[in-house]
Short mmCIF file of C-alpha atoms in Angstrom, two decimals:
data_model
loop_
_atom_site.label_atom_id
_atom_site.label_comp_id
_atom_site.label_asym_id
_atom_site.label_seq_id
_atom_site.Cartn_x
_atom_site.Cartn_y
_atom_site.Cartn_z
CA UNK A 1 30.67 2.07 -2.97
CA UNK A 2 34.10 0.15 -2.87
CA UNK A 3 34.24 -2.37 -5.92
CA UNK A 4 35.51 -5.80 -5.47
CA UNK A 5 37.50 -8.07 -7.76
CA UNK A 6 39.47 -11.58 -7.22
CA UNK A 7 43.04 -11.93 -8.43
CA UNK A 8 44.99 -14.88 -9.12
CA UNK A 9 47.39 -11.50 -11.24
CA UNK A 10 50.69 -11.66 -8.93
CA UNK A 11 51.28 -8.77 -6.33
CA UNK A 12 54.25 -7.28 -8.50
CA UNK A 13 52.87 -6.62 -11.53
CA UNK A 14 49.52 -5.51 -10.89
CA UNK A 15 49.01 -1.47 -11.01
CA UNK A 16 47.32 0.02 -8.28
CA UNK A 17 48.77 2.44 -5.78
CA UNK A 18 49.12 0.23 -3.56
CA UNK A 19 49.68 -3.02 -2.03
CA UNK A 20 47.76 -4.51 1.03
CA UNK A 21 48.81 -6.98 3.19
CA UNK A 22 49.02 -8.65 6.67
CA UNK A 23 51.39 -8.68 9.43
CA UNK A 24 50.45 -10.13 12.72
CA UNK A 25 52.38 -9.84 16.48
CA UNK A 26 54.28 -13.11 16.71
CA UNK A 27 56.63 -14.34 20.07
CA UNK A 28 60.18 -12.59 18.12
CA UNK A 29 58.33 -10.08 16.14
CA UNK A 30 56.52 -9.06 13.71
CA UNK A 31 55.47 -12.13 11.42
CA UNK A 32 54.89 -11.71 7.77
CA UNK A 33 51.37 -12.44 6.89
CA UNK A 34 50.39 -15.68 4.54
CA UNK A 35 50.04 -13.67 1.41
CA UNK A 36 52.55 -11.63 0.85
CA UNK A 37 55.14 -14.06 0.59
CA UNK A 38 55.82 -12.10 -3.31
CA UNK A 39 56.27 -9.19 -1.57
CA UNK A 40 58.12 -10.24 1.45
CA UNK A 41 60.66 -11.84 -1.87
CA UNK A 42 61.10 -8.89 -3.04
CA UNK A 43 62.97 -7.27 0.18
CA UNK A 44 65.14 -10.09 -0.28
CA UNK A 45 62.69 -11.82 2.75
CA UNK A 46 63.83 -9.43 5.26
CA UNK A 47 60.22 -7.21 5.52
CA UNK A 48 59.77 -8.60 9.16
CA UNK A 49 63.21 -7.09 10.15
CA UNK A 50 62.10 -3.61 8.30
CA UNK A 51 58.62 -3.63 9.46
CA UNK A 52 60.42 -3.73 13.13
CA UNK A 53 62.86 -1.72 11.42
CA UNK A 54 59.63 1.22 11.53
CA UNK A 55 58.47 0.60 14.97
CA UNK A 56 55.41 -2.29 13.57
CA UNK A 57 54.40 -5.25 15.90
CA UNK A 58 52.13 -6.88 14.45
CA UNK A 59 49.19 -5.41 16.99
CA UNK A 60 45.95 -5.25 15.48
CA UNK A 61 44.63 -1.92 14.04
CA UNK A 62 48.32 -1.23 13.78
CA UNK A 63 49.23 0.03 9.82
CA UNK A 64 52.28 1.02 8.76
CA UNK A 65 53.69 2.35 5.36
CA UNK A 66 56.85 2.59 3.41
CA UNK A 67 57.69 2.27 -0.50
CA UNK A 68 57.44 -0.55 -2.82
CA UNK A 69 60.37 -2.76 -3.56
CA UNK A 70 62.24 -1.68 -7.11
CA UNK A 71 59.65 -3.43 -9.63
CA UNK A 72 57.01 -3.60 -8.39
CA UNK A 73 53.87 -1.42 -10.38
CA UNK A 74 52.40 -0.31 -7.07
CA UNK A 75 54.57 2.41 -5.50
CA UNK A 76 53.97 1.60 -2.40
CA UNK A 77 53.22 -1.12 0.20
CA UNK A 78 50.91 -1.08 3.66
CA UNK A 79 50.55 -3.21 5.82
CA UNK A 80 48.40 -3.97 8.36
CA UNK A 81 48.36 -5.11 11.38
CA UNK A 82 46.34 -8.75 12.23
CA UNK A 83 47.10 -8.57 15.96
CA UNK A 84 48.03 -12.65 17.39
CA UNK A 85 50.13 -15.00 15.33
CA UNK A 86 47.25 -17.98 15.19
CA UNK A 87 48.87 -21.40 16.77
CA UNK A 88 49.66 -23.71 14.57
CA UNK A 89 51.49 -21.36 11.95
CA UNK A 90 54.85 -22.23 10.69
CA UNK A 91 54.50 -25.38 12.20
CA UNK A 92 54.00 -24.72 15.28
CA UNK A 93 51.77 -27.06 16.67
CA UNK A 94 51.91 -29.02 13.86
CA UNK A 95 48.31 -27.36 13.04
CA UNK A 96 46.99 -25.09 10.31
CA UNK A 97 44.86 -23.23 12.21
CA UNK A 98 44.24 -19.05 10.12
CA UNK A 99 43.58 -16.53 10.75
CA UNK A 100 40.55 -14.59 12.17
CA UNK A 101 37.86 -14.15 10.44
CA UNK A 102 37.05 -10.55 12.61
CA UNK A 103 40.85 -10.36 12.45
CA UNK A 104 40.82 -10.33 8.49
CA UNK A 105 37.55 -8.34 8.35
CA UNK A 106 39.11 -5.32 11.22
CA UNK A 107 42.55 -5.22 9.06
CA UNK A 108 41.28 -4.82 5.53
CA UNK A 109 39.16 -1.97 7.13
CA UNK A 110 41.78 -0.38 8.33
CA UNK A 111 43.51 0.10 5.07
CA UNK A 112 40.31 1.13 3.10
CA UNK A 113 39.79 3.20 5.44
CA UNK A 114 43.71 4.84 4.87
CA UNK A 115 43.31 4.61 1.26
CA UNK A 116 41.20 7.06 0.78
CA UNK A 117 41.58 9.13 -2.35
CA UNK A 118 42.52 6.03 -4.03
CA UNK A 119 41.57 4.20 -7.34
CA UNK A 120 42.37 0.88 -6.36
CA UNK A 121 44.63 -0.82 -3.94
CA UNK A 122 45.13 -5.11 -4.21
CA UNK A 123 45.24 -6.80 -1.05
CA UNK A 124 47.72 -9.75 -0.36
CA UNK A 125 45.86 -11.11 3.40
CA UNK A 126 45.58 -14.16 3.74
CA UNK A 127 42.59 -15.57 1.71
CA UNK A 128 42.32 -20.01 2.82
CA UNK A 129 38.78 -20.12 2.21
CA UNK A 130 36.18 -19.27 1.45
CA UNK A 131 35.39 -17.38 4.84
CA UNK A 132 38.08 -15.53 4.62
CA UNK A 133 37.47 -14.08 1.53
CA UNK A 134 34.11 -12.88 2.88
CA UNK A 135 35.60 -11.58 5.98
CA UNK A 136 38.05 -9.32 3.85
CA UNK A 137 35.88 -7.73 1.45
CA UNK A 138 33.40 -7.24 4.17
CA UNK A 139 36.25 -5.28 6.20
CA UNK A 140 37.16 -3.46 2.64
CA UNK A 141 32.97 -2.75 1.93
CA UNK A 142 32.46 -1.33 5.99
CA UNK A 143 35.99 0.02 5.71
CA UNK A 144 35.55 2.25 3.35
CA UNK A 145 32.08 3.72 3.76
CA UNK A 146 32.04 7.49 4.32
CA UNK A 147 28.84 9.99 4.84
CA UNK A 148 30.04 13.39 3.22
CA UNK A 149 26.24 13.87 1.80
CA UNK A 150 25.55 17.67 3.01
CA UNK A 151 29.17 18.68 3.14
CA UNK A 152 30.56 20.99 0.28
CA UNK A 153 28.21 22.85 -2.57
CA UNK A 154 24.54 21.13 -3.04
CA UNK A 155 25.16 19.54 -6.52
CA UNK A 156 28.33 17.86 -5.59
CA UNK A 157 25.69 15.46 -3.74
CA UNK A 158 25.75 12.42 -4.66
CA UNK A 159 27.62 12.19 -6.86
CA UNK A 160 30.66 10.25 -4.98
CA UNK A 161 32.43 12.80 -5.90
CA UNK A 162 35.27 14.08 -2.62
CA UNK A 163 33.91 16.99 -0.60
CA UNK A 164 35.63 18.34 2.15
CA UNK A 165 37.76 15.00 2.36
CA UNK A 166 39.30 11.89 0.51
CA UNK A 167 36.95 10.31 -2.08
CA UNK A 168 36.21 6.67 -0.46
CA UNK A 169 38.67 3.70 -1.47
CA UNK A 170 37.01 2.98 -5.44
CA UNK A 171 39.17 -0.06 -6.08
CA UNK A 172 39.98 -3.40 -4.09
CA UNK A 173 41.84 -5.97 -5.60
CA UNK A 174 41.60 -9.40 -3.20
CA UNK A 175 44.81 -11.15 -4.51
CA UNK A 176 44.66 -15.22 -3.72
CA UNK A 177 40.55 -15.18 -4.40
CA UNK A 178 39.91 -17.84 -6.97
CA UNK A 179 37.82 -15.47 -9.66
CA UNK A 180 36.00 -18.97 -11.45
CA UNK A 181 34.84 -20.41 -7.85
CA UNK A 182 31.57 -20.86 -7.11
CA UNK A 183 32.41 -20.45 -3.74
CA UNK A 184 34.96 -17.73 -3.94
CA UNK A 185 32.13 -15.34 -5.60
CA UNK A 186 29.21 -15.83 -3.98
CA UNK A 187 31.09 -15.03 -0.76
CA UNK A 188 31.86 -11.58 -2.13
CA UNK A 189 29.00 -11.45 -3.32
CA UNK A 190 27.16 -11.99 -0.23
CA UNK A 191 28.97 -9.34 1.21
CA UNK A 192 28.74 -7.47 -1.19
CA UNK A 193 24.87 -7.80 -0.11
CA UNK A 194 24.73 -6.85 3.54
CA UNK A 195 27.96 -4.17 3.41
CA UNK A 196 25.50 -1.90 0.74
CA UNK A 197 21.99 -2.33 3.36
CA UNK A 198 24.49 -1.62 6.35
CA UNK A 199 25.86 1.12 4.85
CA UNK A 200 22.38 1.84 3.77
CA UNK A 201 21.21 2.04 7.85
CA UNK A 202 24.16 3.91 8.34
CA UNK A 203 23.60 6.70 6.28
CA UNK A 204 19.48 6.56 7.44
CA UNK A 205 21.72 7.13 11.08
CA UNK A 206 23.58 9.81 10.06
CA UNK A 207 20.88 11.51 8.63
CA UNK A 208 19.71 15.03 10.02
CA UNK A 209 16.66 14.61 11.34
CA UNK A 210 15.06 17.58 9.55
CA UNK A 211 15.46 15.49 6.41
CA UNK A 212 14.66 12.16 8.16
CA UNK A 213 11.02 12.70 9.35
CA UNK A 214 8.76 9.50 10.19
CA UNK A 215 7.24 10.35 6.43
CA UNK A 216 10.54 10.13 4.62
CA UNK A 217 11.97 6.97 5.85
CA UNK A 218 8.72 5.80 5.36
CA UNK A 219 9.62 6.55 1.50
CA UNK A 220 13.26 5.70 1.54
CA UNK A 221 11.66 1.54 2.84
CA UNK A 222 9.12 2.35 0.18
CA UNK A 223 11.46 2.57 -2.65
CA UNK A 224 13.86 -0.43 -0.93
CA UNK A 225 10.95 -2.82 -0.84
CA UNK A 226 10.03 -2.04 -4.96
CA UNK A 227 13.54 -1.99 -5.71
CA UNK A 228 13.64 -5.33 -4.59
CA UNK A 229 10.41 -7.46 -4.96
CA UNK A 230 9.41 -6.49 -0.98
CA UNK A 231 6.55 -6.57 0.14
CA UNK A 232 5.09 -3.44 1.95
CA UNK A 233 3.13 -1.48 4.08
CA UNK A 234 2.62 2.11 5.95
CA UNK A 235 0.27 3.16 8.78
CA UNK A 236 -0.21 6.53 8.62
CA UNK A 237 -0.97 8.25 11.65
CA UNK A 238 -5.01 7.85 10.81
CA UNK A 239 -4.74 3.83 9.94
CA UNK A 240 -2.55 4.23 13.44
CA UNK A 241 -5.83 6.30 15.22
CA UNK A 242 -8.37 2.93 13.69
CA UNK A 243 -5.61 0.87 14.43
CA UNK A 244 -4.91 1.94 18.27
CA UNK A 245 -1.70 2.02 18.23
CA UNK A 246 -1.32 3.73 21.67
CA UNK A 247 1.82 3.49 21.86
CA UNK A 248 3.46 5.01 18.83
CA UNK A 249 0.91 7.80 18.70
CA UNK A 250 1.53 8.96 22.09
CA UNK A 251 5.25 8.92 21.56
CA UNK A 252 4.96 10.79 18.02
CA UNK A 253 1.91 13.64 19.34
CA UNK A 254 4.30 16.23 20.59
CA UNK A 255 5.36 16.76 16.79
CA UNK A 256 4.42 18.20 13.89
CA UNK A 257 6.12 15.06 11.79
CA UNK A 258 3.71 12.80 12.80
CA UNK A 259 4.22 8.91 12.91
CA UNK A 260 3.85 5.95 11.25
CA UNK A 261 4.43 2.21 11.04
CA UNK A 262 6.10 0.60 8.33
CA UNK A 263 5.50 -3.28 7.85
CA UNK A 264 7.73 -5.24 4.87
CA UNK A 265 7.25 -8.64 4.49
CA UNK A 266 9.77 -11.04 1.93
CA UNK A 267 8.61 -14.29 1.17
CA UNK A 268 10.82 -16.99 -0.50
CA UNK A 269 8.61 -19.67 -2.19
CA UNK A 270 10.37 -22.34 -0.32
CA UNK A 271 10.24 -20.62 3.22
CA UNK A 272 8.94 -23.38 6.04
CA UNK A 273 9.58 -20.81 8.71
CA UNK A 274 8.79 -17.22 8.92
CA UNK A 275 11.07 -14.94 10.89
CA UNK A 276 9.69 -10.86 12.59
CA UNK A 277 12.15 -8.25 13.43
CA UNK A 278 11.28 -5.25 15.36
CA UNK A 279 13.02 -2.33 15.15
CA UNK A 280 12.61 1.26 17.51
CA UNK A 281 12.94 4.15 14.70
CA UNK A 282 12.42 7.29 17.32
CA UNK A 283 14.01 9.61 14.69
CA UNK A 284 14.60 12.15 16.73
CA UNK A 285 14.08 11.89 20.88
CA UNK A 286 14.37 15.16 22.75
CA UNK A 287 12.87 12.76 25.66
CA UNK A 288 9.78 14.67 25.37
CA UNK A 289 8.27 16.79 28.50
CA UNK A 290 10.63 14.50 30.25
CA UNK A 291 13.65 16.97 28.24
CA UNK A 292 17.32 15.03 27.97
CA UNK A 293 19.59 17.64 29.90
CA UNK A 294 22.23 19.26 28.55
CA UNK A 295 24.97 17.53 26.70
CA UNK A 296 22.30 14.53 25.50
CA UNK A 297 21.24 15.59 22.68
CA UNK A 298 22.68 16.43 20.28
CA UNK A 299 23.15 12.44 19.27
CA UNK A 300 19.50 11.40 19.72
CA UNK A 301 18.86 11.40 15.89
CA UNK A 302 20.57 8.26 16.12
CA UNK A 303 17.51 7.00 18.20
CA UNK A 304 16.11 5.59 14.78
CA UNK A 305 19.16 2.93 14.38
CA UNK A 306 17.08 -0.10 15.49
CA UNK A 307 14.53 0.77 12.47
CA UNK A 308 17.89 0.88 10.62
CA UNK A 309 18.40 -2.45 11.12
CA UNK A 310 15.61 -4.34 10.55
CA UNK A 311 14.51 -2.20 7.39
CA UNK A 312 18.86 -3.11 6.03
CA UNK A 313 18.51 -6.62 6.79
CA UNK A 314 15.67 -8.20 5.12
CA UNK A 315 16.74 -6.19 2.21
CA UNK A 316 19.47 -8.28 1.93
CA UNK A 317 17.72 -11.27 3.41
CA UNK A 318 15.04 -10.07 -0.22
CA UNK A 319 18.90 -9.41 -2.24
CA UNK A 320 20.01 -12.83 -1.09
CA UNK A 321 17.65 -14.49 -1.80
CA UNK A 322 17.46 -16.47 1.30
CA UNK A 323 14.95 -19.37 2.08
CA UNK A 324 12.88 -17.66 4.64
CA UNK A 325 9.73 -15.37 5.23
CA UNK A 326 10.62 -12.15 7.12
CA UNK A 327 9.00 -9.08 7.68
CA UNK A 328 10.48 -6.06 8.94
CA UNK A 329 8.11 -4.24 11.22
CA UNK A 330 9.40 0.10 11.75
CA UNK A 331 8.16 2.24 14.61
CA UNK A 332 8.51 5.30 14.06
CA UNK A 333 7.73 8.32 15.61
CA UNK A 334 10.02 12.09 16.96
CA UNK A 335 9.45 12.52 19.95
CA UNK A 336 9.29 16.07 20.89
CA UNK A 337 7.54 18.57 23.41
CA UNK A 338 4.69 20.36 22.16
CA UNK A 339 1.08 20.99 23.67
CA UNK A 340 0.25 17.96 22.03
CA UNK A 341 2.58 15.95 23.36
CA UNK A 342 1.84 13.02 26.06
CA UNK A 343 2.74 14.09 29.37
CA UNK A 344 4.63 12.05 32.71
CA UNK A 345 1.02 10.46 34.48
CA UNK A 346 -1.05 10.30 31.05
CA UNK A 347 -1.99 6.52 30.01
CA UNK A 348 -2.14 4.97 27.34
CA UNK A 349 -3.76 1.88 25.77
CA UNK A 350 -1.91 0.20 24.06
CA UNK A 351 -3.23 -2.23 20.53
CA UNK A 352 -2.42 -5.12 23.50
CA UNK A 353 -5.66 -3.02 24.31
CA UNK A 354 -3.23 -2.61 27.46
CA UNK A 355 -3.00 -0.02 29.47
CA UNK A 356 0.33 2.04 30.63
CA UNK A 357 1.13 4.33 32.52
CA UNK A 358 3.59 7.13 31.50
CA UNK A 359 5.78 7.79 34.04
CA UNK A 360 8.63 9.24 31.85
CA UNK A 361 8.46 10.59 28.58
CA UNK A 362 11.54 9.92 27.36
CA UNK A 363 10.89 5.75 27.88
CA UNK A 364 9.50 5.96 24.98
CA UNK A 365 10.87 3.22 22.69
CA UNK A 366 9.67 0.78 24.94
CA UNK A 367 5.74 1.83 23.77
CA UNK A 368 6.39 1.95 20.32
CA UNK A 369 7.76 -1.53 20.35
CA UNK A 370 5.06 -2.68 22.29
CA UNK A 371 3.06 -2.04 19.51
CA UNK A 372 4.73 -2.94 17.30
CA UNK A 373 5.70 -6.03 19.00
CA UNK A 374 2.08 -6.99 19.34
CA UNK A 375 1.49 -6.27 15.52
CA UNK A 376 3.74 -8.39 14.58
CA UNK A 377 2.60 -11.78 17.13
CA UNK A 378 -0.70 -11.78 14.90
CA UNK A 379 1.09 -13.49 12.31
CA UNK A 380 1.99 -16.05 15.04
CA UNK A 381 5.79 -16.23 13.31
CA UNK A 382 8.82 -18.84 14.43
CA UNK A 383 10.41 -15.93 16.99
CA UNK A 384 10.01 -11.91 16.87
CA UNK A 385 14.41 -10.58 17.53
CA UNK A 386 13.54 -6.69 18.35
CA UNK A 387 16.40 -4.57 17.79
CA UNK A 388 16.99 -0.59 19.59
CA UNK A 389 18.68 2.38 21.41
CA UNK A 390 16.75 1.07 24.07
CA UNK A 391 18.51 2.20 27.83
CA UNK A 392 21.84 4.38 28.45
CA UNK A 393 21.97 1.57 31.24
CA UNK A 394 22.38 -0.76 29.31
CA UNK A 395 25.70 1.42 27.88
CA UNK A 396 26.80 1.66 31.90
CA UNK A 397 26.32 -2.21 31.93
CA UNK A 398 27.90 -3.30 28.73
CA UNK A 399 30.01 -0.21 27.61
CA UNK A 400 30.22 1.07 24.41
CA UNK A 401 30.68 -0.97 21.91
CA UNK A 402 28.93 -4.32 22.86
CA UNK A 403 24.80 -4.91 22.37
CA UNK A 404 23.28 -6.56 25.39
CA UNK A 405 20.74 -10.08 24.83
CA UNK A 406 17.54 -10.55 26.14
CA UNK A 407 14.62 -13.57 25.59
CA UNK A 408 12.03 -15.43 27.09
CA UNK A 409 14.09 -18.38 26.03
CA UNK A 410 17.41 -19.36 27.75
CA UNK A 411 18.38 -21.64 24.05
CA UNK A 412 17.06 -19.11 21.33
CA UNK A 413 19.12 -16.14 23.56
CA UNK A 414 22.49 -18.13 23.39
CA UNK A 415 21.86 -18.95 19.84
CA UNK A 416 21.33 -15.09 18.85
CA UNK A 417 24.33 -14.59 21.29
CA UNK A 418 26.59 -17.45 19.00
CA UNK A 419 25.39 -15.67 15.87
CA UNK A 420 26.39 -12.22 16.46
CA UNK A 421 29.79 -13.13 17.92
CA UNK A 422 29.46 -15.36 14.73
CA UNK A 423 29.67 -12.19 12.81
CA UNK A 424 32.04 -10.06 14.36
CA UNK A 425 29.57 -8.00 16.68
CA UNK A 426 29.90 -8.09 20.40
CA UNK A 427 27.36 -9.32 22.19
CA UNK A 428 26.20 -10.23 25.72
CA UNK A 429 23.60 -12.25 26.97
CA UNK A 430 21.48 -10.41 29.57
CA UNK A 431 18.43 -11.39 31.67
CA UNK A 432 15.77 -10.63 32.78
CA UNK A 433 14.85 -11.21 36.74
CA UNK A 434 11.36 -11.48 37.83
CA UNK A 435 11.51 -9.83 40.40
CA UNK A 436 11.92 -7.08 38.48
CA UNK A 437 8.69 -7.02 37.20
CA UNK A 438 7.03 -5.69 40.24
CA UNK A 439 8.64 -2.12 39.76
CA UNK A 440 6.79 -1.54 37.04
CA UNK A 441 3.01 -2.46 38.62
CA UNK A 442 0.63 0.61 38.37
CA UNK A 443 -2.35 2.12 39.98
CA UNK A 444 -4.12 3.38 37.80
CA UNK A 445 -3.04 1.03 34.37
CA UNK A 446 -2.16 -2.59 34.11
CA UNK A 447 1.57 -1.07 33.98
CA UNK A 448 3.62 1.86 34.07
CA UNK A 449 6.61 2.63 31.77
CA UNK A 450 9.47 2.39 34.80
CA UNK A 451 10.14 0.24 37.18
CA UNK A 452 13.54 0.80 39.32
CA UNK A 453 16.07 2.60 38.35
CA UNK A 454 18.91 -0.38 38.74
CA UNK A 455 19.06 -2.72 36.70
CA UNK A 456 16.81 0.07 33.87
CA UNK A 457 18.38 -2.37 30.56
CA UNK A 458 16.38 -5.38 31.89
CA UNK A 459 13.78 -3.69 33.50
CA UNK A 460 12.29 -2.55 29.94
CA UNK A 461 13.32 -6.05 28.87
CA UNK A 462 10.71 -6.75 31.33
CA UNK A 463 8.59 -4.65 29.74
CA UNK A 464 8.79 -5.74 26.30
CA UNK A 465 8.38 -8.69 26.31
CA UNK A 466 4.28 -8.14 28.41
CA UNK A 467 3.80 -7.32 24.87
CA UNK A 468 5.34 -10.63 22.88
CA UNK A 469 2.59 -13.14 22.55
CA UNK A 470 1.97 -16.14 24.44
CA UNK A 471 3.77 -19.81 22.99
CA UNK A 472 6.30 -17.29 20.27
CA UNK A 473 9.48 -17.29 20.79
CA UNK A 474 11.58 -13.56 21.03
CA UNK A 475 15.30 -11.38 21.47
CA UNK A 476 15.66 -8.09 22.87
CA UNK A 477 19.03 -6.01 20.95
CA UNK A 478 19.34 -3.01 23.63
CA UNK A 479 22.35 -1.98 20.97
CA UNK A 480 22.12 1.34 23.23
CA UNK A 481 26.42 1.32 23.30
CA UNK A 482 27.48 0.36 19.55
CA UNK A 483 24.96 1.94 17.37
CA UNK A 484 26.83 5.08 17.43
CA UNK A 485 30.37 5.78 17.43
CA UNK A 486 30.30 9.02 19.28
CA UNK A 487 34.55 8.71 19.03
CA UNK A 488 37.54 7.91 16.94
CA UNK A 489 36.73 4.87 13.49
CA UNK A 490 38.50 1.63 14.29
CA UNK A 491 38.47 -1.30 12.88
CA UNK A 492 36.11 -2.27 9.47
CA UNK A 493 33.63 1.54 12.07
CA UNK A 494 33.62 4.42 11.40
CA UNK A 495 32.91 7.95 13.92
CA UNK A 496 28.83 8.21 13.61
CA UNK A 497 26.50 5.83 12.49
CA UNK A 498 28.14 1.58 12.31
CA UNK A 499 25.04 -0.20 11.71
CA UNK A 500 24.93 -2.53 14.33
CA UNK A 501 23.04 -5.65 14.02
CA UNK A 502 22.22 -5.54 10.37
CA UNK A 503 25.08 -8.89 10.30
CA UNK A 504 23.42 -10.82 13.12
CA UNK A 505 19.94 -10.20 11.32
CA UNK A 506 21.31 -10.92 8.25
CA UNK A 507 23.38 -14.28 9.73
CA UNK A 508 19.76 -15.07 12.14
CA UNK A 509 17.79 -14.87 8.31
CA UNK A 510 20.21 -17.57 7.07
CA UNK A 511 20.72 -20.22 10.55
CA UNK A 512 16.69 -20.02 9.51
CA UNK A 513 16.81 -20.84 6.70
CA UNK A 514 19.45 -23.73 6.70
CA UNK A 515 17.10 -24.99 9.37
CA UNK A 516 19.80 -24.28 11.83
CA UNK A 517 18.25 -22.12 14.56
CA UNK A 518 15.15 -24.24 16.10
#
C-alpha cells in the first residue's frame, strides 16, 4: 500500500514525480484551493487562469496535468477538482467553512489513481484540520488500490511489481501536515489501519471463487486474528450439524466446498459496550436450484462482501485499540445446484429452532444470516448490525452507490445512517412495514423465505428481524448496490470490490467506545 508521510517542506524544493493541488469551482471560474499558494505564486498568481485555458472548471473528479513552473524539482503539477467552492472562502460570507471531507477524499483518490506508476507525489491539498489530514490520507490509500494478483506470471504475484499495468503510487507526502503534531499523526495512523483492512476486504471480494471457498476464507480470518490478538472460533460442517445451524447447512449443502461459521472476538479490557457485526459470506452464488439467469452469475463472487466488511471492521477495531468489544460473525457458504442442494419446498430448522419453508433457493443470504444473527443474539450484545449483499430490490430502490439501512429501533437506524454519511458512505434509511410480514406466512413452517415481490428488500429485512433476540437493538445494511462496482472507477472507488460498509462499521465501533452511540 502507498506509504504516507507528513511534510512541512515547500512544494518548489520537494523531489517528487508530481505536485497535486486542488482546484474548486468558483462563481467566476476555477479557484486554486488553499495549500497550493507556493505553486500559484510560481505562476505569478495566474494558475487559475492557466487551468481555465486548459479547460479546467474545478468540477469534482476533474483532473488536469500541466508542466511544473521553472525552479520546481517536480516536473508535473496535477490539478484535481474539489467541486463547488465552500461558502465563506476568501471572506465571501465572513467565515471560513473549509472543504468537505468527502470532497478531499475523492479528489485525493482521483489523483492517486492517475499517478499509478509514480514513485512519489506531494499532495498540496487544503490541510486545515486533523480531519482533513485523515480524509486526504484515506483518499490516497483507497484511490491507489489495485488488484493484480492474477495478472502476469505466477512468480510475480505478491512482490509489488507491476504486471499488466502500472504499480500503485509508491509514496505520498502530505504538504502542510505536521509530523510532530499528535492529532495529525493520529489521523494518518487511523487512515492506514482502516484502509489497509478495507483494501484487504476488496482483495477478498475480487478473489475468484475457486480460490476463496468458505474454508479458505476461514483460514484467512484465522491468520489475521492470530496476528492482531483476536480470538477466533471456526465451526466446520460437523460442528454446524451439532449446533443445529440449518440455514447455513441448507445453503451450503449443494456445494463440494463445505460451509463455515467464523466467530471473531475483539475485547478491550476497558470496554463497557459490546457490538456484534454479522456478515453474509456467500463465496459464490449460483442461485442454487433456483438458478440465476444468464448474465446474472458473472459477478456473484462478490456475494461475500458483507462478511468481508465485518472481517475488516473487527480487525481495524483491534488495530485501533478501541475501548469496545466487537464480535464478528462470518456466515460462509457456497450456493450451488446439485443432488444434495436444498430445493424449493424444503423446510429447514434454523439454529433458533424456527422452521423456514424455502420457496426460492436464490433467497439464500437471509438463511445464513438468520443462523448467525441468532448465534450473535445469545451473547446479548448492546447492538447487532448485519451487512449483506442481500437483494436486487434494494439496487432498484437506491441505485448502485447507496445502501439501505433498516432497523428495529428508529433512533439506532438514524445513528447508523448518520455514521455512514459522516465517513462518506452514501446510505438511506428504509422502513420495515408490518403489513409485508403477512406475505411470508407458510402453511407448513413458521415462516417462508419469500414474501411479496414488491418491496422485496424490506421483506428481507423483516425476515431477518425474526431471528434477532428479544430486546436487542439491531440494524440491517443491504449493500447490494455499492458492494461491487461494475463500471469505471470514480473518486477513490475502484472497479470491482469496493469494501462498502467497512468505514461505517468502524465508525460505529468508535462512537460506541466513546459513549456516543446510545
